[in-house]
PDB file of C-alpha atoms in Angstrom:
ATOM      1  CA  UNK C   1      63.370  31.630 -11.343  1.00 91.00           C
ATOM      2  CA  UNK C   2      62.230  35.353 -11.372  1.00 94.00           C
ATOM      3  CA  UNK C   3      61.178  36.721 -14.935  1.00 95.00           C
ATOM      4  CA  UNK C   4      63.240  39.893 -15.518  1.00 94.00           C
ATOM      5  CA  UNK C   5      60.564  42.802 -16.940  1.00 95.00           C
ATOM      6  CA  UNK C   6      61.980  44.764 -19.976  1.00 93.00           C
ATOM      7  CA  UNK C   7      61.173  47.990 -17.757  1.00 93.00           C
ATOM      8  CA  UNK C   8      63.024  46.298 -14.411  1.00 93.00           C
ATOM      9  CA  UNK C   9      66.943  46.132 -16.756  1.00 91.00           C
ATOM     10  CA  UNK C  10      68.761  49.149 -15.648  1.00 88.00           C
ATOM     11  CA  UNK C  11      67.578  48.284 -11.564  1.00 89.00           C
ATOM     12  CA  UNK C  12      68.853  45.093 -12.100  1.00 89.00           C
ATOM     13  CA  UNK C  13      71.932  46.094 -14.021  1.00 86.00           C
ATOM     14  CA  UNK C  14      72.688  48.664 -10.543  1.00 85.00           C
ATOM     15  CA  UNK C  15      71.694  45.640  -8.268  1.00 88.00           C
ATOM     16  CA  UNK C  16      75.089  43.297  -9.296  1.00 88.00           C
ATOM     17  CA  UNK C  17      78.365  44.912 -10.571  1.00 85.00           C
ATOM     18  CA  UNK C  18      79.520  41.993 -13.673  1.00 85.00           C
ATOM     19  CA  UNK C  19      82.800  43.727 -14.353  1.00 83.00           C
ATOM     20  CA  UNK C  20      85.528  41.318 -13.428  1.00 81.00           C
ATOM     21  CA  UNK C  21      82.956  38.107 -12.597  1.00 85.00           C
ATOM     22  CA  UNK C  22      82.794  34.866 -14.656  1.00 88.00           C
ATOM     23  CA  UNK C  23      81.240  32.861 -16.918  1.00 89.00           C
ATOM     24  CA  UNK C  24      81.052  29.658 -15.002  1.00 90.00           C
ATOM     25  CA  UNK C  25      78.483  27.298 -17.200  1.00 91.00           C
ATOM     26  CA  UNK C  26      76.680  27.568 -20.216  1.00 92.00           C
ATOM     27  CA  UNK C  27      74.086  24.542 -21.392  1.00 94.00           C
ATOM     28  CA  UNK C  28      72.099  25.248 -24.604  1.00 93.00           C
ATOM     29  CA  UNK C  29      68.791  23.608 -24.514  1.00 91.00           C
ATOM     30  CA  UNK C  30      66.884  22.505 -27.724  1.00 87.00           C
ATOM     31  CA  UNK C  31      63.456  20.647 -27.077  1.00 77.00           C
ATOM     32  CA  UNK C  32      62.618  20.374 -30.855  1.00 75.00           C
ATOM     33  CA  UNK C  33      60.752  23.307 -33.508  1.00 72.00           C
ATOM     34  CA  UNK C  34      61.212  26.502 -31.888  1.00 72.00           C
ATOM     35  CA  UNK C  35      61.817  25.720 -28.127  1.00 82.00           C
ATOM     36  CA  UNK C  36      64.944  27.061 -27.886  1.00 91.00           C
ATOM     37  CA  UNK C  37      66.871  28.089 -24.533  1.00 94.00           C
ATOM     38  CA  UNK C  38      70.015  28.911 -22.969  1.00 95.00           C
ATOM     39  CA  UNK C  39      71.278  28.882 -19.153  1.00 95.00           C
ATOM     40  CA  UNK C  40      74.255  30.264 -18.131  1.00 93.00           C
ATOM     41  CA  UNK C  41      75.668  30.805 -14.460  1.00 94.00           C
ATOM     42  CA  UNK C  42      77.934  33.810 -13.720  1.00 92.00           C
ATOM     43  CA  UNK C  43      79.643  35.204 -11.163  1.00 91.00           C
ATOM     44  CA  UNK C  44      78.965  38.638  -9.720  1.00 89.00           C
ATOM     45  CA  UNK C  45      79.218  41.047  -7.347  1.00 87.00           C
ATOM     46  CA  UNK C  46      76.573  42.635  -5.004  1.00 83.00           C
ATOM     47  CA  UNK C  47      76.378  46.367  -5.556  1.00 75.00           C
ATOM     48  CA  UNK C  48      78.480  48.512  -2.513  1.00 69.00           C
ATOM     49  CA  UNK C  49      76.486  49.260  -0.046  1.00 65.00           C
ATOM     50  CA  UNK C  50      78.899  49.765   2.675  1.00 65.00           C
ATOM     51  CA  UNK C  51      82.490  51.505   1.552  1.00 66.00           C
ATOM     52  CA  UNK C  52      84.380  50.101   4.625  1.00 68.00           C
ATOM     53  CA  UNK C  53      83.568  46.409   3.163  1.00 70.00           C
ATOM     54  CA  UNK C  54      84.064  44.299  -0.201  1.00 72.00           C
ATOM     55  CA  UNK C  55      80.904  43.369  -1.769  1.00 71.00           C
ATOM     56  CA  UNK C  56      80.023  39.465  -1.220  1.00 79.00           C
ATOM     57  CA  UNK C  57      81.098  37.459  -4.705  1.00 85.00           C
ATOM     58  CA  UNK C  58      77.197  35.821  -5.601  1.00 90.00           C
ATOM     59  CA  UNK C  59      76.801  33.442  -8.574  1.00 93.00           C
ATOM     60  CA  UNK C  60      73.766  34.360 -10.359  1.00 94.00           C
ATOM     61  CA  UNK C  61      72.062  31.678 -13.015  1.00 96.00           C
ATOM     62  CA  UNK C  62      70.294  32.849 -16.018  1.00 95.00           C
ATOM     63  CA  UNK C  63      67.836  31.173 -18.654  1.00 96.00           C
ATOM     64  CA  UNK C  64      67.461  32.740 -22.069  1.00 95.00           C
ATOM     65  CA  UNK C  65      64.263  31.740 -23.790  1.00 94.00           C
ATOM     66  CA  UNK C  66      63.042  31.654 -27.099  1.00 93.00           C
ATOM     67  CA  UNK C  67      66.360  32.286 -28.191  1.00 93.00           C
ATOM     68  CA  UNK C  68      66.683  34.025 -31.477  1.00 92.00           C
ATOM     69  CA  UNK C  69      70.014  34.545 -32.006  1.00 91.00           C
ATOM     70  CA  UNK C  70      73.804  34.004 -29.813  1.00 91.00           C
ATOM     71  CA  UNK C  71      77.389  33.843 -30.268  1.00 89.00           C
ATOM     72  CA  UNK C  72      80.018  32.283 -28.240  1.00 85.00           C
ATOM     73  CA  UNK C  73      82.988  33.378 -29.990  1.00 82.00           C
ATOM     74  CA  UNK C  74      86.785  33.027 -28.393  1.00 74.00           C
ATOM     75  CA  UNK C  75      89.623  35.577 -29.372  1.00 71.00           C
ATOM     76  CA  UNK C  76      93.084  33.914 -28.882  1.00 66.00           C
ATOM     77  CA  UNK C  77      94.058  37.427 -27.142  1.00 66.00           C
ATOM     78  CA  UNK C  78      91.123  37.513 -24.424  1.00 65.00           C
ATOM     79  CA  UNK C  79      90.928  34.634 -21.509  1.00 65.00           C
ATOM     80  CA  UNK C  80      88.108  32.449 -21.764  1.00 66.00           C
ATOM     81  CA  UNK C  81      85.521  33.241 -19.667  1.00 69.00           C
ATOM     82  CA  UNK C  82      86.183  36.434 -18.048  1.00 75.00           C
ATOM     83  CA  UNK C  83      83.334  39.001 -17.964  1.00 79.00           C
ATOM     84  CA  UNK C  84      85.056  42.643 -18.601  1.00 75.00           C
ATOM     85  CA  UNK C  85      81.126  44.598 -18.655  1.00 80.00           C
ATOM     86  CA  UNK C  86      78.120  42.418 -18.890  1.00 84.00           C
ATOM     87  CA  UNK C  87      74.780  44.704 -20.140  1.00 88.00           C
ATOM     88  CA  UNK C  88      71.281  44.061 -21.152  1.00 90.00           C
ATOM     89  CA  UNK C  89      68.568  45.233 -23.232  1.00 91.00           C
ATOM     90  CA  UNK C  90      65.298  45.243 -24.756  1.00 94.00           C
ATOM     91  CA  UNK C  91      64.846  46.339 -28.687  1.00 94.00           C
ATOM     92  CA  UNK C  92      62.225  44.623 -30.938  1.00 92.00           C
ATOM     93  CA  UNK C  93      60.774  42.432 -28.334  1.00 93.00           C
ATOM     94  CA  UNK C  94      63.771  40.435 -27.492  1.00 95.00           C
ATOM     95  CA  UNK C  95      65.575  40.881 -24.606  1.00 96.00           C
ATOM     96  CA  UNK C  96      69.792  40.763 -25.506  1.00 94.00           C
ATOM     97  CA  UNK C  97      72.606  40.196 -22.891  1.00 92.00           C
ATOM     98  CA  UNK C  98      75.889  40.844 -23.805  1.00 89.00           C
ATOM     99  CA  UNK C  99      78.747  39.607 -21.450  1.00 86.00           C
ATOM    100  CA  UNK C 100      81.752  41.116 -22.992  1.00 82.00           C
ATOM    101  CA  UNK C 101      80.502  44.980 -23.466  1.00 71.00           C
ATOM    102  CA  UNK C 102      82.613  47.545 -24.465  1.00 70.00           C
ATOM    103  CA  UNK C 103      82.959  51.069 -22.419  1.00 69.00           C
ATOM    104  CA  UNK C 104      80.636  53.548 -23.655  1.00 66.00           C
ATOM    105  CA  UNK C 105      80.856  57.542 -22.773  1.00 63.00           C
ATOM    106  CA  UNK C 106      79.085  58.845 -19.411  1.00 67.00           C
ATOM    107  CA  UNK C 107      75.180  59.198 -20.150  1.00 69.00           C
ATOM    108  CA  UNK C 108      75.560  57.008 -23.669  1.00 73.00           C
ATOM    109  CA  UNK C 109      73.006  54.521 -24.241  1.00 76.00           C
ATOM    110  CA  UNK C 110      73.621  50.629 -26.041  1.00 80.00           C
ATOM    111  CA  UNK C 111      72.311  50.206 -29.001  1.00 83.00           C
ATOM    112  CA  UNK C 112      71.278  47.308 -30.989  1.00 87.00           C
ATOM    113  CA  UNK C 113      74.535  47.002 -33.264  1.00 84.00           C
ATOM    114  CA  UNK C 114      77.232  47.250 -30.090  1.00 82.00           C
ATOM    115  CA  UNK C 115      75.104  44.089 -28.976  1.00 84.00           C
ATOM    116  CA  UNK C 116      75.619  42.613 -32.186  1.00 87.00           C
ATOM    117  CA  UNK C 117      79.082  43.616 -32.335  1.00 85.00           C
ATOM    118  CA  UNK C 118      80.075  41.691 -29.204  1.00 84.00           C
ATOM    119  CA  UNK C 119      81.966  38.240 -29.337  1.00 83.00           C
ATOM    120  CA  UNK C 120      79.343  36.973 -26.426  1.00 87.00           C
ATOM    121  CA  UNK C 121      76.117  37.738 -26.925  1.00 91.00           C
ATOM    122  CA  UNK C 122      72.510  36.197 -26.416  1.00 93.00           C
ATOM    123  CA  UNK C 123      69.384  36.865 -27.328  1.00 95.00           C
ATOM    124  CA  UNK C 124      65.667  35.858 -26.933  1.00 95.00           C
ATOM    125  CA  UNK C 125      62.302  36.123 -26.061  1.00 95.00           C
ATOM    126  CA  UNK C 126      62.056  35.984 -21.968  1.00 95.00           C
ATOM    127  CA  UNK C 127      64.827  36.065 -19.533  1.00 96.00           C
ATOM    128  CA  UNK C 128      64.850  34.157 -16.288  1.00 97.00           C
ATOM    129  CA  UNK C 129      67.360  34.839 -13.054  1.00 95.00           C
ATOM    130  CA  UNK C 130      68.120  33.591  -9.830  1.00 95.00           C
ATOM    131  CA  UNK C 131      70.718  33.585  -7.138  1.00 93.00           C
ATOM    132  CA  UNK C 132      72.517  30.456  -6.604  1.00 91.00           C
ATOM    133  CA  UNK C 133      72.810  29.681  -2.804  1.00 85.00           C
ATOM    134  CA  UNK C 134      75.977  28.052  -1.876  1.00 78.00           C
ATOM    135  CA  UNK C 135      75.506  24.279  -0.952  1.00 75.00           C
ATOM    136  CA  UNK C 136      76.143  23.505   2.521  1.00 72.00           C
ATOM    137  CA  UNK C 137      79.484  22.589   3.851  1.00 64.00           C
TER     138      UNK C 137
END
């Protein structure tokens, strides 16, 4: 898995387009005192890069380190695991990823609380990614 920089976010976050994808998996790992991780898989889209096709549908896998702080939390009027705006950001040394972001104003900037706000949100200490090749047929 790649470790994702605090400076390298915002490339990444133009690299995939999460609006619409899916939260496929999520398996909380505890290993005892502090070791603390999370790994979930979502579904994506690659960023257009040609208008006259669709972007290819890519399932990316994450692990959340030294996790700090998370909440799974299902409303009976939203489907379960559909991503509307997935973001992610760096404040106080932990990285946070929230998958179900509200819209923000052109040029506006997330802040701490609208991470904390969200009903699915992670955070920890180091974030891990990878793209999960489809098996084989």
């Amino acid at each position: 898995m790649i470790r994702l920089q605090a400076a390298d976010l915002a490339g990444f976050a133009r690299r995939y387009r999460f609006n619409g994808g899916r939260l496929r998996r999520v398996k909380l790992r505890y290993a005892g005192g502090a070791d603390f991780a999370i790994e979930f898989v979502l579904t994506a889209r690659a960023s257009v890069k040609d208008l006259g096709m669709e972007p290819a549908l890519i399932k990316l896998r994450f692990r959340l380190e030294g996790v700090e702080e998370f909440r799974f939390q299902k409303r009976s009027s939203v489907t379960a695991g559909n991503v509307s705006e997935a973001r992610m950001g760096y404040f106080n040394g932990l990285y946070y990823v929230n998958l179900d972001a509200w819209g923000l104003a052109p040029g506006d900037v997330p802040k701490l609380h609208d991470f904390r706000a969200s009903d699915t949100y992670l955070a920890g200490t180091a974030l891990y990614w990878e793209e999960v090749k489809p098996k084989p047929a």
